Coordinates of C-alpha atoms in Angstrom, one line a residue:
X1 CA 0.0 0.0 0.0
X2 CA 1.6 3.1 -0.7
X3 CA 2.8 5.5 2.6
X4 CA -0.3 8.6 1.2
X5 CA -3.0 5.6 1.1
X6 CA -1.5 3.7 4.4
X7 CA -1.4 7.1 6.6
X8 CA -5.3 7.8 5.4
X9 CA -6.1 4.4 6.2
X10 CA -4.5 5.1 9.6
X11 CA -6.0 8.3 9.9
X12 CA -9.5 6.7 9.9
X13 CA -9.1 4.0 12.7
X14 CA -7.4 6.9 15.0
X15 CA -10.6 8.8 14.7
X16 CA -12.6 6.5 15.3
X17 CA -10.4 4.9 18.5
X18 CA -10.3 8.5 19.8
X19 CA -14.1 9.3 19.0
X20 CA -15.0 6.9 21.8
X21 CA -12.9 8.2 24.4
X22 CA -14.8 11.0 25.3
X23 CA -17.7 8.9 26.6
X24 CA -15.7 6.4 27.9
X25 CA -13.7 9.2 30.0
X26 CA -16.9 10.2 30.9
X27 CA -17.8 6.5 32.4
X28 CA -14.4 6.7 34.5
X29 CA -14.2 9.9 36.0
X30 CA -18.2 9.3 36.9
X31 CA -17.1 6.2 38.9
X32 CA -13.5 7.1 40.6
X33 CA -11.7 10.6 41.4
X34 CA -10.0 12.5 38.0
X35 CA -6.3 11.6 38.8
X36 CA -7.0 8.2 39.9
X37 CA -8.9 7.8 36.7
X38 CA -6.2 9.3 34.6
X39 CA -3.6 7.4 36.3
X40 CA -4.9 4.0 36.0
X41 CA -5.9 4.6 32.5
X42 CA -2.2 5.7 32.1
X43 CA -0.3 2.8 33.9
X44 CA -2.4 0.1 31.8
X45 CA -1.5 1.8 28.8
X46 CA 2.1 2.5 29.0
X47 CA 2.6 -0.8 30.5
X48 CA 1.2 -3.0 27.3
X49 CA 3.0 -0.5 25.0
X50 CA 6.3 -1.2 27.3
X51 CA 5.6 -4.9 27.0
X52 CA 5.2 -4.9 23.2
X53 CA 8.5 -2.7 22.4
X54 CA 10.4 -4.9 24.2
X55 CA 13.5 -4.2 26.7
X56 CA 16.0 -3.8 24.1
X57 CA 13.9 -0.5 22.2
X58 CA 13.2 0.9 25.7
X59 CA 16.4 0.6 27.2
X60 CA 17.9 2.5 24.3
X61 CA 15.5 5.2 24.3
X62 CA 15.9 6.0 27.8
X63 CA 19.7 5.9 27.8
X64 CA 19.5 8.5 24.1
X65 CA 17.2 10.9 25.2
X66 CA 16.2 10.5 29.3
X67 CA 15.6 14.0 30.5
X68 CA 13.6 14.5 26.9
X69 CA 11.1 11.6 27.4
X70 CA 10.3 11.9 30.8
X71 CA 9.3 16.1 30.0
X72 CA 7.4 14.5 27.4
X73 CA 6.0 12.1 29.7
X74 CA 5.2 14.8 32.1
X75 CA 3.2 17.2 29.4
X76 CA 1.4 14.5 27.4
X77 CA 0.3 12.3 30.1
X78 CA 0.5 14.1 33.9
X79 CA -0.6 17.6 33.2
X80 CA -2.6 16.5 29.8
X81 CA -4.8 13.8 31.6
X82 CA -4.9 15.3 34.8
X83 CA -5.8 18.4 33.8
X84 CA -8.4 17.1 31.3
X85 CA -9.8 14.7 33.5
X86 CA -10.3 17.3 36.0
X87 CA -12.1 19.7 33.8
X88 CA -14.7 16.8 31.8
X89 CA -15.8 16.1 35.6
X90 CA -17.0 19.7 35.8
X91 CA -18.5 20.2 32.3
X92 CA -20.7 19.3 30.0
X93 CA -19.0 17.3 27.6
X94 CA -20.1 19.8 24.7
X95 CA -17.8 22.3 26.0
X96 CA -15.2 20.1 26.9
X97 CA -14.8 18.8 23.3
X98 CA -15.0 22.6 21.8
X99 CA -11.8 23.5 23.6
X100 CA -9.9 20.6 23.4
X101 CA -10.8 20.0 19.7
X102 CA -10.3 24.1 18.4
X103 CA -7.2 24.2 20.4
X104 CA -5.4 20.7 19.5
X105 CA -4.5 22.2 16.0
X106 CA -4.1 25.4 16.7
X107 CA -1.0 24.4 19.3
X108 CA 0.2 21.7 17.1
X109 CA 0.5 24.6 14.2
X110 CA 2.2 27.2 16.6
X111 CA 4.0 25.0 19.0
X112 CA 5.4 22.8 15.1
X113 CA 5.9 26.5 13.6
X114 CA 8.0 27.7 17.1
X115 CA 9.8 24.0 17.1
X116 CA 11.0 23.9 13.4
X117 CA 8.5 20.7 12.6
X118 CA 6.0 23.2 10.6
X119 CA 5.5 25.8 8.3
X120 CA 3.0 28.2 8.2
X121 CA 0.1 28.7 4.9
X122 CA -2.8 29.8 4.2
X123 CA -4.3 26.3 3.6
X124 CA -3.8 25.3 7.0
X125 CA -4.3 28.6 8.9
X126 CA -8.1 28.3 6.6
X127 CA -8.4 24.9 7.4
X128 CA -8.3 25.6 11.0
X129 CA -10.8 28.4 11.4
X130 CA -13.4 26.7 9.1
X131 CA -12.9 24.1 11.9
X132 CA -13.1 25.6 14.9
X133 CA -17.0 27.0 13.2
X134 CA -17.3 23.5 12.7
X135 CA -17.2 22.8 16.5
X136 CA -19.1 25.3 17.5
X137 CA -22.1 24.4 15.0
X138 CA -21.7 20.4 16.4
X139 CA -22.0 21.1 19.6
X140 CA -24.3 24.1 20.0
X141 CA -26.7 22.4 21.6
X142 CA -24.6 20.7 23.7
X143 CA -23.6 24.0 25.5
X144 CA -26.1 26.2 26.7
X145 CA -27.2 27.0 30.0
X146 CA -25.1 29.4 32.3
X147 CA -21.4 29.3 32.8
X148 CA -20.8 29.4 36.5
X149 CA -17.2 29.8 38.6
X150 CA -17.0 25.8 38.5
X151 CA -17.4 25.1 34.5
X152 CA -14.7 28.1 33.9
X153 CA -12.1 26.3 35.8
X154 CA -12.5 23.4 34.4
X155 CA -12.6 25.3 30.6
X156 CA -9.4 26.4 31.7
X157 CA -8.5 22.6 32.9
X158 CA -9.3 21.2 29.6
X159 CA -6.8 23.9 27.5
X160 CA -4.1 24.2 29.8
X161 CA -4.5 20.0 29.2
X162 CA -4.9 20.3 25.5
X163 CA -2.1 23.1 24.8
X164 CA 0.4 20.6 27.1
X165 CA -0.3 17.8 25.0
X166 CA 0.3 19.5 21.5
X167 CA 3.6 20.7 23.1
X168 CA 4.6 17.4 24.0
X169 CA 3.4 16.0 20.9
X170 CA 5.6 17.9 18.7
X171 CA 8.9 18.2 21.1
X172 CA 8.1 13.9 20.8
X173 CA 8.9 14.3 16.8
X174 CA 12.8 13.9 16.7
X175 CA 12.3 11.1 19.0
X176 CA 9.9 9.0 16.5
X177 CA 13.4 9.7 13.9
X178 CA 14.8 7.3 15.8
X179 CA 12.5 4.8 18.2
X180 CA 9.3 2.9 17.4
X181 CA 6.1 4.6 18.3
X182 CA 5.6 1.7 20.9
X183 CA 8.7 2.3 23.3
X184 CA 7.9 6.6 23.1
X185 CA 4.3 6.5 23.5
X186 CA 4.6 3.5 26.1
X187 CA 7.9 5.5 28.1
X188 CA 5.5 9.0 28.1
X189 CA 2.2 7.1 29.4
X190 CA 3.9 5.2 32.2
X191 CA 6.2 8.1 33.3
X192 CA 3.1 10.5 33.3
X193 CA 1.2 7.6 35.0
X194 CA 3.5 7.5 37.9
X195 CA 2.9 11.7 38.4
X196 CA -0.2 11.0 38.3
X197 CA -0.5 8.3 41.0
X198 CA 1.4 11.1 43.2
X199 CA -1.1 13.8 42.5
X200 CA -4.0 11.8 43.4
X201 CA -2.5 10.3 46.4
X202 CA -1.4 13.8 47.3
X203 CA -5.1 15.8 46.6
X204 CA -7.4 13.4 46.4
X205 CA -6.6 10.5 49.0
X206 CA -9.4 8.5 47.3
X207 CA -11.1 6.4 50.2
X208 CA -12.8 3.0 50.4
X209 CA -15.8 3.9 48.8
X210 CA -13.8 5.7 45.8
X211 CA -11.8 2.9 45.3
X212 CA -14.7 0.5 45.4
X213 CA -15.8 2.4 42.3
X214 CA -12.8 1.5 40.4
X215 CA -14.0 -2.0 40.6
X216 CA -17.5 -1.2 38.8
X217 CA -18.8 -2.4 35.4
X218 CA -18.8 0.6 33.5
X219 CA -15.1 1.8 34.9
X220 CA -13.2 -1.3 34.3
X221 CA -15.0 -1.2 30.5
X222 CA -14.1 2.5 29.8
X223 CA -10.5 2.0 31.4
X224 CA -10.3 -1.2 29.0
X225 CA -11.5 0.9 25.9
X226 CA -9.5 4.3 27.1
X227 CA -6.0 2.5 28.0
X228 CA -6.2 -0.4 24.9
X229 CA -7.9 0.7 22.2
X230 CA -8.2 4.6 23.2
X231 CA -4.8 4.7 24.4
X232 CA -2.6 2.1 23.3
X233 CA -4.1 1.5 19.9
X234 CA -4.5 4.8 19.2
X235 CA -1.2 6.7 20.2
X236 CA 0.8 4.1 18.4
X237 CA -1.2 5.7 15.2
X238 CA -1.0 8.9 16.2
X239 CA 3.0 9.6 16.6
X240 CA 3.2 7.3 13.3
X241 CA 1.1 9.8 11.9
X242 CA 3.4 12.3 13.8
X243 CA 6.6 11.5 12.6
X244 CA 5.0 11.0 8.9
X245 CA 2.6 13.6 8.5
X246 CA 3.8 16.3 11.0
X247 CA 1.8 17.7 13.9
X248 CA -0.5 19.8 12.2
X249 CA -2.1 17.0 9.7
X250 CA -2.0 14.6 12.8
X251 CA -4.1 16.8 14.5
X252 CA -6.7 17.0 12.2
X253 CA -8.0 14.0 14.0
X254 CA -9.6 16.7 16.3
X255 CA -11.9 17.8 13.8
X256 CA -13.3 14.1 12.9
X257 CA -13.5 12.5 16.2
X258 CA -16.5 14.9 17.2
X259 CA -18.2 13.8 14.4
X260 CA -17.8 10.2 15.9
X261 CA -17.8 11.5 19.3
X262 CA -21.5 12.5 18.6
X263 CA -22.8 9.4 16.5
X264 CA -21.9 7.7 19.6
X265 CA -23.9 9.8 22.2
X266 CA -26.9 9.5 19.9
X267 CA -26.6 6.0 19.9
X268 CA -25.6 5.0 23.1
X269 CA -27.2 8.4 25.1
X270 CA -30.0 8.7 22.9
X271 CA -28.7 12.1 22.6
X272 CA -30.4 14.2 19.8
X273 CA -29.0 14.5 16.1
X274 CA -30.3 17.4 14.3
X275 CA -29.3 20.2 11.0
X276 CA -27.2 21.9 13.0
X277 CA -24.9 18.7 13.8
X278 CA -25.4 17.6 10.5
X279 CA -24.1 21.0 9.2
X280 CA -21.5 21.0 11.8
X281 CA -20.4 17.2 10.5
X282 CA -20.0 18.9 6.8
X283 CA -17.9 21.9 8.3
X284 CA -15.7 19.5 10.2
X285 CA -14.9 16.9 7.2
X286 CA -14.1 20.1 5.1
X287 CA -12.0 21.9 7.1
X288 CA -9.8 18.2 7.4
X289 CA -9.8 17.7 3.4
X290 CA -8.5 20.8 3.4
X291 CA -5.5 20.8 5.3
X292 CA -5.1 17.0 4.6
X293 CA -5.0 17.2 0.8
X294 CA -1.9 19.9 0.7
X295 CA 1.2 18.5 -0.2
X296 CA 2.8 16.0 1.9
X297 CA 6.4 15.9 2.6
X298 CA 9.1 13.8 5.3
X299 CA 11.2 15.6 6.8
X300 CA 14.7 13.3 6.5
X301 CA 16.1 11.7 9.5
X302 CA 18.3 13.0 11.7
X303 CA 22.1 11.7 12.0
X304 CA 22.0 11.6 15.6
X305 CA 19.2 11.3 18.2
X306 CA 18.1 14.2 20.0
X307 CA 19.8 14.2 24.2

């Protein structure tokens, strides 16, 4: 299959892995505390990942690049999922997917652009704002209703989240020149995990009745699809895409996943599906074509890895 057809191919089963995280985030941090959520989902991940890369891959990333990997670790994972985590608890998951999704390309573009990974055009800059309307048509009706103290912090939750992840994303790039998506993504979800353990034993001290909750149907289902298929699956595809594509056309999952996202509430939640998501649907898949079909180019690899 040639690399163009492979990557689209790849593009498509990231979406729709990532479409059903939202819901399934939902079902954990419903059942158990954010950063005990996060975490667990975290640990399971980066420990299959780990497992699969082997000792060998893992070994020799750490010893290249150790002080690299575990920042990464600590943006993508511990302040991503925590802080994401933190803010779906206290919003409506409307609003939750607006930020994250308008923001995800935007600070893959800039953070790319600042990095050296990206350059700027018009295609992509128009790509991004017909998105981000997009958004806001999908899930109109998914946020009204006031805006009080609690759902502004956890706004502000959900992009500090977001903007760490697209940093960590694309400082993750000259890493992927060199190691397998497996022993990166795997390193970044366990170290992250581990932070994360520490923040929730540190702010939330989850009792007996928390904990029981960790042991329910509907977590131990959402941790399975989050951590496996969500997580592991998922980010395997998406620094592949990273390394190939370049963050800004990686990120262009954000603006499809909604669209899956909200197939699966109206399935599963019986939520309603009416013009304005249909119109929003249209927006989204355009605004992707449109920064997906500019030219596509590798950067070449790099003699030596990055310290």
């Amino acid at each position: 299959m040639p690399p163009r057809t492979e990557g689209l191919w790849l593009f498509i089963a990231l979406t729709a892995f990532w479409g059903g995280n939202w819901l399934a985030t939902k079902g954990l941090v419903m059942n158990a505390p954010p950063f005990a959520s996060a975490a667990s989902r975290a640990l399971l991940c980066g420990a299959v990942m780990l497992a699969l890369a082997g000792r060998t891959e893992v070994r020799a990333l750490f010893a290249h690049a150790p002080l690299r990997i575990v920042a990464i670790g600590l943006l993508t994972s511990t302040i991503c999922n925590g802080a994401i985590y933190w803010g779906v608890a206290r919003l409506s998951t409307g609003l939750a997917a607006i930020v994250n999704n308008a923001l995800t390309p935007i600070g893959l573009l800039l953070f790319g652009y600042l990095l050296g990974e990206e350059t700027l055009s018009r295609r992509r800059l128009a790509g991004i704002a017909l998105g981000v309307v997009g958004l806001a048509l999908l899930f109109a009706r998914r946020t009204q209703g006031s805006i009080d103290t609690e759902a502004i912090a956890g706004l502000a939750a959900v992009a500090v989240g977001t903007l760490s992840y697209c940093l960590g994303s694309v400082w993750c790039r000259p890493l992927l020149r060199h190691s397998g998506p497996m022993a990166v993504g795997g390193m970044q979800m366990l170290i992250g995990g581990a932070f994360l353990v520490a923040l929730s034993g540190a702010f939330e001290r989850p009792d007996p009745g928390q904990l029981a909750g960790m042991g329910s149907p509907v977590f131990l289902l959402s941790l399975a699809w989050t951590a496996l298929v969500g997580g592991a699956a998922a980010l395997v595809i998406y620094l592949r895409l990273i390394r190939d594509w370049g963050p800004t056309r990686a990120g262009m999952y954000a603006f499809v996943t909604p669209i899956v996202a909200t197939a699966l509430g109206a399935a599963v939640l019986g939520e309603r599906l009416g013009p304005l998501e249909i119109a929003g649907a249209v927006v989204l898949l355009a605004a992707a074509a449109l920064v997906l079909s500019g030219g596509f180019v590798r950067r070449p690899v790099d003699a030596t890895p990055p310290a």
